[in-house]
Coordinates of C-alpha atoms in Angstrom, one line a residue:
Chain T
X1 CA -14.4 -24.4 -42.6
X2 CA -13.6 -25.8 -39.2
X3 CA -14.1 -29.5 -38.3
X4 CA -16.0 -30.0 -35.1
X5 CA -13.9 -32.1 -32.8
X6 CA -15.5 -31.3 -29.5
X7 CA -18.4 -33.7 -29.5
X8 CA -17.7 -34.8 -26.0
X9 CA -17.5 -31.3 -24.5
X10 CA -20.7 -30.3 -26.2
X11 CA -22.4 -33.4 -25.0
X12 CA -21.2 -32.9 -21.4
X13 CA -22.2 -29.2 -21.4
X14 CA -25.7 -29.8 -22.6
X15 CA -26.5 -33.1 -20.9
X16 CA -24.8 -32.5 -17.6
X17 CA -24.7 -28.8 -17.4
X18 CA -26.6 -28.7 -14.1
X19 CA -24.2 -31.2 -12.5
X20 CA -21.1 -29.4 -13.8
X21 CA -22.4 -26.1 -12.6
X22 CA -23.1 -27.6 -9.2
X23 CA -19.6 -29.1 -9.0
X24 CA -18.1 -25.8 -10.1
X25 CA -20.0 -23.8 -7.5
X26 CA -19.0 -26.2 -4.7
X27 CA -15.4 -26.1 -5.9
X28 CA -15.4 -22.3 -5.6
X29 CA -17.1 -22.4 -2.2
X30 CA -14.4 -24.8 -1.0
X31 CA -11.5 -22.6 -2.3
X32 CA -13.2 -19.5 -0.8
X33 CA -14.0 -21.2 2.5
X34 CA -11.5 -19.1 4.3
X35 CA -13.1 -15.9 3.0
X36 CA -15.5 -13.9 5.1
X37 CA -18.9 -15.1 4.2
X38 CA -20.3 -11.6 4.0
X39 CA -18.0 -10.6 1.2
X40 CA -20.0 -12.4 -1.5
X41 CA -23.5 -13.4 -2.2
X42 CA -23.9 -17.1 -3.0
X43 CA -27.2 -16.7 -4.9
X44 CA -25.7 -13.9 -7.0
X45 CA -22.6 -16.1 -7.7
X46 CA -24.8 -19.0 -8.8
X47 CA -26.5 -16.8 -11.4
X48 CA -23.2 -15.4 -12.5
X49 CA -21.5 -18.8 -12.9
X50 CA -24.6 -20.2 -14.7
X51 CA -24.5 -17.3 -17.2
X52 CA -20.8 -17.8 -17.6
X53 CA -21.1 -21.5 -18.3
X54 CA -23.7 -20.8 -21.0
X55 CA -21.2 -18.5 -22.7
X56 CA -18.4 -21.0 -22.3
X57 CA -20.6 -23.7 -23.9
X58 CA -21.1 -21.5 -26.9
X59 CA -17.4 -21.1 -27.3
X60 CA -16.8 -24.8 -27.2
X61 CA -19.6 -25.5 -29.7
X62 CA -18.0 -23.2 -32.3
X63 CA -14.4 -24.0 -31.3
X64 CA -12.0 -23.9 -34.3
X65 CA -9.0 -25.5 -32.6
X66 CA -6.2 -24.5 -30.3
X67 CA -4.5 -21.2 -31.1
X68 CA -7.0 -20.4 -33.9
X69 CA -9.6 -19.0 -31.7
X70 CA -9.7 -15.2 -31.5
X71 CA -10.8 -13.6 -28.2
X72 CA -11.3 -9.9 -28.8
X73 CA -12.0 -7.3 -26.2
X74 CA -15.7 -7.1 -27.3
X75 CA -16.4 -10.8 -26.8
X76 CA -19.2 -11.2 -24.3
X77 CA -17.1 -13.5 -22.1
X78 CA -14.3 -11.0 -21.8
X79 CA -16.8 -8.3 -20.8
X80 CA -18.5 -10.5 -18.2
X81 CA -15.1 -11.6 -16.7
X82 CA -13.6 -8.2 -16.7
X83 CA -16.6 -6.8 -14.9
X84 CA -16.6 -9.6 -12.4
X85 CA -12.8 -9.3 -11.8
X86 CA -13.1 -5.5 -11.4
X87 CA -15.8 -5.9 -8.8
X88 CA -13.6 -8.5 -6.9
X89 CA -10.7 -6.1 -7.0
X90 CA -12.8 -3.3 -5.4
X91 CA -14.2 -5.7 -2.8
X92 CA -10.7 -6.5 -1.7
X93 CA -10.3 -10.0 -2.9
X94 CA -6.8 -11.2 -3.6
X95 CA -5.8 -11.9 -7.3
X96 CA -5.5 -15.6 -6.4
X97 CA -9.0 -15.8 -5.1
X98 CA -10.3 -14.1 -8.2
X99 CA -8.4 -16.4 -10.6
X100 CA -9.5 -19.4 -8.6
X101 CA -13.1 -18.7 -9.7
X102 CA -12.3 -19.6 -13.3
X103 CA -9.6 -22.2 -12.4
X104 CA -12.2 -24.2 -10.5
X105 CA -14.2 -24.8 -13.7
X106 CA -11.1 -26.3 -15.3
X107 CA -10.7 -29.1 -12.8
X108 CA -14.4 -29.9 -12.9
X109 CA -14.4 -30.1 -16.8
X110 CA -11.2 -32.2 -16.9
X111 CA -12.6 -34.7 -14.4
X112 CA -15.9 -35.0 -16.4
X113 CA -14.0 -35.4 -19.6
X114 CA -11.7 -38.1 -18.2
X115 CA -14.8 -40.0 -17.0
X116 CA -16.5 -39.5 -20.4
X117 CA -13.6 -40.3 -22.7
X118 CA -11.7 -43.0 -20.8
X119 CA -12.1 -45.3 -23.9
X120 CA -10.9 -42.9 -26.6
X121 CA -7.5 -41.2 -25.7
X122 CA -7.2 -39.2 -29.0
X123 CA -10.5 -37.5 -28.5
X124 CA -9.8 -36.9 -24.9
X125 CA -6.5 -35.2 -25.8
X126 CA -8.3 -32.8 -28.2
X127 CA -11.0 -31.9 -25.7
X128 CA -8.5 -31.4 -22.9
X129 CA -6.4 -29.1 -25.1
X130 CA -9.5 -27.1 -25.8
X131 CA -10.3 -26.8 -22.1
X132 CA -6.8 -25.8 -21.3
X133 CA -6.8 -23.2 -24.0
X134 CA -10.1 -21.6 -23.3
X135 CA -9.9 -21.6 -19.5
X136 CA -6.3 -20.5 -19.6
X137 CA -7.1 -17.5 -21.6
X138 CA -10.1 -16.7 -19.5
X139 CA -7.9 -16.8 -16.4
X140 CA -5.5 -14.3 -18.1
X141 CA -8.4 -12.0 -18.8
X142 CA -9.5 -12.2 -15.2
X143 CA -6.1 -11.5 -14.0
X144 CA -5.4 -8.5 -16.3
X145 CA -8.8 -7.0 -15.5
X146 CA -8.0 -7.4 -11.9
X147 CA -4.6 -5.7 -12.2
X148 CA -6.1 -2.9 -14.3
X149 CA -8.7 -2.2 -11.8
X150 CA -6.1 -2.1 -9.0
X151 CA -3.9 0.2 -11.0
X152 CA -6.9 2.5 -11.5
X153 CA -7.6 2.5 -7.8
X154 CA -3.9 3.3 -7.1
X155 CA -3.9 6.1 -9.6
X156 CA -7.0 7.6 -8.0
X157 CA -5.5 7.4 -4.6
X158 CA -2.3 9.0 -5.7
X159 CA -4.3 11.8 -7.2
X160 CA -6.3 12.3 -4.0
X161 CA -3.1 12.3 -2.0
X162 CA -1.8 15.2 -4.0
X163 CA -5.2 16.9 -3.4
X164 CA -4.8 16.4 0.3
X165 CA -4.7 20.0 1.2
X166 CA -1.8 21.4 3.0
X167 CA -3.3 24.7 4.2
X168 CA -1.1 27.7 4.9
X169 CA -2.5 29.2 8.1
X170 CA -2.1 32.8 9.1
X171 CA -1.2 32.6 12.7
X172 CA -0.7 36.3 13.4
X173 CA 0.3 39.4 11.5
X174 CA 3.4 38.4 9.5
X175 CA 3.4 34.9 11.0
X176 CA 2.4 31.9 8.8
X177 CA 2.0 28.3 9.9
X178 CA 2.5 25.4 7.5
X179 CA 1.4 22.2 9.3
X180 CA 2.6 19.2 7.3
X181 CA 0.7 15.9 7.7
X182 CA 1.2 12.6 6.0
X183 CA 3.4 11.3 3.3
X184 CA 5.4 13.9 1.5
X185 CA 6.2 13.1 -2.2
X186 CA 7.4 15.3 -5.0
X187 CA 4.0 16.3 -6.2
X188 CA 2.7 17.3 -2.8
X189 CA 6.0 19.1 -1.9
X190 CA 5.8 21.2 -5.0
X191 CA 2.2 22.0 -4.3
X192 CA 2.6 23.2 -0.7
X193 CA 5.8 25.0 -1.5
X194 CA 4.0 26.9 -4.1
X195 CA 1.1 27.7 -1.8
X196 CA 3.5 28.8 1.0
X197 CA 5.5 31.1 -1.3
X198 CA 2.3 32.7 -2.5
X199 CA 1.1 33.2 1.0
X200 CA 4.4 34.7 2.1
X201 CA 4.3 37.3 -0.6
X202 CA 0.6 38.0 -0.1
X203 CA 0.9 38.6 3.7
X204 CA 4.4 39.8 3.7
X205 CA 5.2 37.2 6.4
X206 CA 8.4 37.7 8.3
X207 CA 8.3 34.4 10.1
X208 CA 7.0 31.0 8.9
X209 CA 6.5 28.1 11.2
X210 CA 6.8 24.7 9.5
X211 CA 5.4 21.9 11.7
X212 CA 6.4 18.4 10.8
X213 CA 4.8 16.5 13.8
X214 CA 2.4 14.8 11.4
X215 CA 5.1 13.5 9.0
X216 CA 5.5 9.8 9.9
X217 CA 8.5 8.9 7.7
X218 CA 11.4 11.2 7.4
X219 CA 13.7 9.8 4.7
X220 CA 16.2 11.3 2.4
X221 CA 13.6 12.4 -0.2
X222 CA 11.4 14.1 2.4
X223 CA 14.5 15.9 3.8
X224 CA 15.4 17.2 0.4
X225 CA 11.9 18.4 -0.3
X226 CA 11.8 20.3 3.0
X227 CA 15.2 21.8 2.3
X228 CA 13.9 23.2 -0.9
X229 CA 10.8 24.6 0.8
X230 CA 12.9 26.2 3.6
X231 CA 15.4 27.7 1.1
X232 CA 12.7 29.1 -1.1
X233 CA 10.9 30.7 1.9
X234 CA 14.2 32.2 3.1
X235 CA 14.9 33.7 -0.3
X236 CA 11.7 35.7 0.0
X237 CA 13.0 37.1 3.3
X238 CA 11.1 35.2 5.9
X239 CA 12.6 33.5 8.9
X240 CA 11.8 29.8 9.2
X241 CA 11.1 28.1 12.5
X242 CA 10.8 24.3 12.2
X243 CA 9.0 22.3 14.9
X244 CA 8.0 18.8 15.8
X245 CA 11.0 16.9 14.3
X246 CA 11.4 13.5 15.9
X247 CA 14.8 11.8 16.7
X248 CA 14.8 9.8 13.5
X249 CA 14.2 12.9 11.5
X250 CA 17.1 14.6 13.3
X251 CA 19.3 11.6 12.6
X252 CA 18.4 11.5 8.9
X253 CA 19.0 15.2 8.4
X254 CA 22.4 15.1 10.2
X255 CA 23.5 12.0 8.3
X256 CA 22.8 13.8 5.1
X257 CA 24.9 16.7 6.3
X258 CA 21.9 19.0 6.5
X259 CA 22.3 21.1 9.6
X260 CA 19.8 23.9 8.7
X261 CA 22.0 26.5 10.3
X262 CA 19.7 29.4 9.5
X263 CA 16.6 27.7 10.6
X264 CA 15.4 27.9 14.2
X265 CA 14.4 24.4 15.4
X266 CA 12.1 23.8 18.3
X267 CA 10.7 20.6 19.8
X268 CA 7.1 21.5 19.8
X269 CA 4.7 23.7 17.9
X270 CA 4.0 25.5 21.2
X271 CA 7.6 26.7 21.6
X272 CA 7.8 27.3 17.8
X273 CA 4.9 29.7 18.1
X274 CA 6.5 31.5 21.1
X275 CA 9.7 31.8 19.1
X276 CA 7.9 33.2 16.1
X277 CA 6.1 35.8 18.2
X278 CA 9.4 36.8 19.9
X279 CA 10.9 37.3 16.4
X280 CA 8.2 39.9 15.6
X281 CA 8.5 41.5 19.0
X282 CA 5.3 40.1 20.6
X283 CA 4.6 37.8 23.4
X284 CA 1.6 36.3 25.1
X285 CA 1.1 37.5 28.7
X286 CA -1.4 36.8 31.4
X287 CA -4.1 39.3 31.7
X288 CA -5.0 40.1 35.3
X289 CA -8.8 40.2 34.9
X290 CA -9.3 37.1 32.9
X291 CA -13.1 36.4 32.4
X292 CA -12.7 32.7 33.0
Chain F
X1 CA 29.6 1.3 29.7
X2 CA 26.5 3.3 29.9
X3 CA 26.8 7.1 30.2
X4 CA 24.4 8.6 32.7
X5 CA 22.4 11.6 31.6
X6 CA 21.3 13.5 34.7
X7 CA 18.6 16.1 34.4
X8 CA 18.5 19.6 35.8
X9 CA 15.0 20.8 35.1
X10 CA 14.8 20.8 31.3
X11 CA 18.6 20.8 30.9
X12 CA 20.6 17.7 30.4
X13 CA 24.2 17.2 31.7
X14 CA 26.4 14.7 30.1
X15 CA 30.0 14.0 31.1
X16 CA 32.0 11.6 29.0
X17 CA 34.4 10.1 31.5
X18 CA 36.5 7.9 29.3
X19 CA 37.3 7.0 25.8
X20 CA 34.3 5.3 24.1
X21 CA 34.4 2.6 21.5
X22 CA 32.6 3.4 18.3
X23 CA 29.5 1.4 19.3
X24 CA 29.4 3.0 22.7
X25 CA 29.6 6.4 21.1
X26 CA 26.7 5.7 18.8
X27 CA 24.7 4.2 21.7
X28 CA 25.4 7.3 23.8
X29 CA 24.2 9.4 20.8
X30 CA 20.9 7.6 20.5
X31 CA 20.3 7.6 24.3
X32 CA 20.9 11.3 24.5
X33 CA 18.6 12.0 21.5
X34 CA 15.7 10.0 22.8
X35 CA 16.1 11.7 26.2
X36 CA 16.0 15.1 24.6
X37 CA 12.9 14.2 22.6
X38 CA 11.2 12.7 25.7
X39 CA 11.6 15.6 28.1
X40 CA 11.7 18.3 25.3
X41 CA 15.0 19.5 26.7
X42 CA 15.9 23.1 26.3
X43 CA 19.6 22.6 26.6
X44 CA 22.4 20.1 26.8
X45 CA 25.9 20.5 28.3
X46 CA 28.4 17.9 27.2
X47 CA 31.5 17.8 29.3
X48 CA 34.5 16.2 27.6
X49 CA 37.2 17.4 29.9
X50 CA 38.1 13.7 30.7
X51 CA 38.9 13.0 27.0
X52 CA 42.6 13.2 26.2
X53 CA 42.3 11.9 22.7
X54 CA 39.5 12.5 20.3
X55 CA 39.7 10.5 17.0
X56 CA 37.9 11.6 13.9
X57 CA 35.0 9.3 14.5
X58 CA 34.4 10.6 18.0
X59 CA 34.7 14.2 16.7
X60 CA 32.1 13.4 14.2
X61 CA 29.8 11.8 16.8
X62 CA 30.0 14.8 19.0
X63 CA 29.4 17.1 16.0
X64 CA 26.5 15.1 14.8
X65 CA 25.0 14.8 18.2
X66 CA 25.2 18.5 18.6
X67 CA 23.4 19.2 15.3
X68 CA 20.7 16.6 16.0
X69 CA 20.1 18.1 19.5
X70 CA 19.8 21.5 17.9
X71 CA 17.3 20.1 15.3
X72 CA 15.2 18.8 18.3
X73 CA 15.1 22.3 19.7
X74 CA 17.8 22.1 22.4
X75 CA 20.7 24.5 22.8
X76 CA 24.1 22.6 22.9
X77 CA 27.2 23.6 24.8
X78 CA 30.4 21.5 24.7
X79 CA 32.7 22.2 27.6
X80 CA 36.2 21.3 28.8
X81 CA 37.9 20.6 25.5
X82 CA 41.6 19.8 26.3
X83 CA 44.2 21.9 24.4
X84 CA 45.6 18.9 22.7
X85 CA 42.1 17.8 21.6
X86 CA 41.3 21.2 20.3
X87 CA 44.5 21.0 18.2
X88 CA 43.5 17.7 16.8
X89 CA 40.0 18.8 15.9
X90 CA 41.4 21.8 14.1
X91 CA 44.0 19.7 12.3
X92 CA 41.3 17.4 11.1
X93 CA 39.5 20.4 9.8
X94 CA 36.6 20.0 12.2
X95 CA 35.5 22.8 14.3
X96 CA 32.6 21.9 16.5
X97 CA 30.2 23.6 14.3
X98 CA 27.0 22.5 15.9
X99 CA 27.8 23.8 19.4
X100 CA 29.3 26.6 21.4
X101 CA 32.3 25.7 23.5
X102 CA 33.2 26.9 27.0
X103 CA 36.1 26.3 29.3
X104 CA 34.4 24.5 32.1
X105 CA 31.0 23.2 33.3
X106 CA 30.1 26.3 35.3
X107 CA 30.6 28.6 32.3
X108 CA 28.8 26.1 30.2
X109 CA 25.7 26.3 32.4
X110 CA 25.8 30.1 32.5
X111 CA 26.2 30.4 28.8
X112 CA 23.3 27.9 28.3
X113 CA 21.1 29.9 30.6
X114 CA 21.8 33.1 28.8
X115 CA 20.9 31.4 25.5
X116 CA 17.7 29.9 26.8
X117 CA 16.7 33.2 28.4
X118 CA 17.0 34.9 24.9
X119 CA 14.7 32.3 23.3
X120 CA 11.1 32.9 22.6
X121 CA 9.8 30.0 24.5
X122 CA 11.4 31.3 27.6
X123 CA 8.3 33.5 27.9
X124 CA 6.2 30.3 28.3
X125 CA 5.5 30.1 32.0
X126 CA 6.2 26.4 32.6
X127 CA 9.6 26.7 30.9
X128 CA 10.8 29.4 33.2
X129 CA 9.7 27.5 36.3
X130 CA 11.6 24.5 35.2
X131 CA 14.9 26.3 34.7
X132 CA 17.7 26.4 37.2
X133 CA 18.7 29.9 38.0

């Protein structure tokens, strides 16, 4: 049996709902003024906030008191806010902008309450505490939904990074080419090393050209992964030619004491390919009667 | 002091004329590396005949520079190591692993040419035109 304290809030939210809604929307628009106007639809936002205000009014009319109010995952408000927050996260809003959306309502309600209850401090205290409680928790819901969505996006991106194919190309009989592009992490390194070893055995490759022109960052971790790839390839009896290392990469490897003595290193893929062909006793020559 | 790095086609010649401070040695290292990368050098000859003393830091810089140059696809020859310097390097347990050594610059260039001529990319037309023979 809960005693109903929040007469003032109820009164405000029924009598002046339109005004409060207007104030809220204008607050949001002010705090989002720096945003690109195309990133959100004002009409849609109005509908959304109006719906939200309706749900918040329901909570206040049945409010049992600070800390007594349960806010489960299935609560319609939680659902609405989570969906909204997730859509903001995908649209590229910052967490602050997303949280401001709810926070703006707090200042609007507090101002209205102060005007309404200036004569009765006790009642004002109760009402203010309730506003703090409800909006505070809603903000937390917004925030955690935002973060969850971001996490999900990050997970999906990591998964797609691993899936970024690193093809093993057959350059010539017994010559394979492994062009590495992008960020090399443990998962990717394991994947392309596996692919490479499989290809080496399948084609009985005697030379493998590993091209690292497309690897932007050459840190300790990347160097170690590459060392493993090179070692494994050499264990299968293939010669390794590494091409496209940049000065920073050379510096990193040397500082780590990795000198790759049994690897042939060349500046460009072009000279790497020439080297690989020389190793299998071929070379490219000019044909006298070239059709071009 | 700044060490000049003259070019002979796609070969770089470096003569270290005096003892370098640690910072100067590292600056020389990064200059040489960026030049190698820039012109895709096929070979580097480092002449250190003017050095009477090589401390452990300088020995390491020369060693590291040689292995970095090799990783960037250039052959490296160090020439003109003074007997006393050779003794010091050996005492310190440092052979110049990353590079071949020759007695003087002329032998260094000859040996470099031999090594480049045995490389696969020597068959690429442009490279052969750019070499000094």
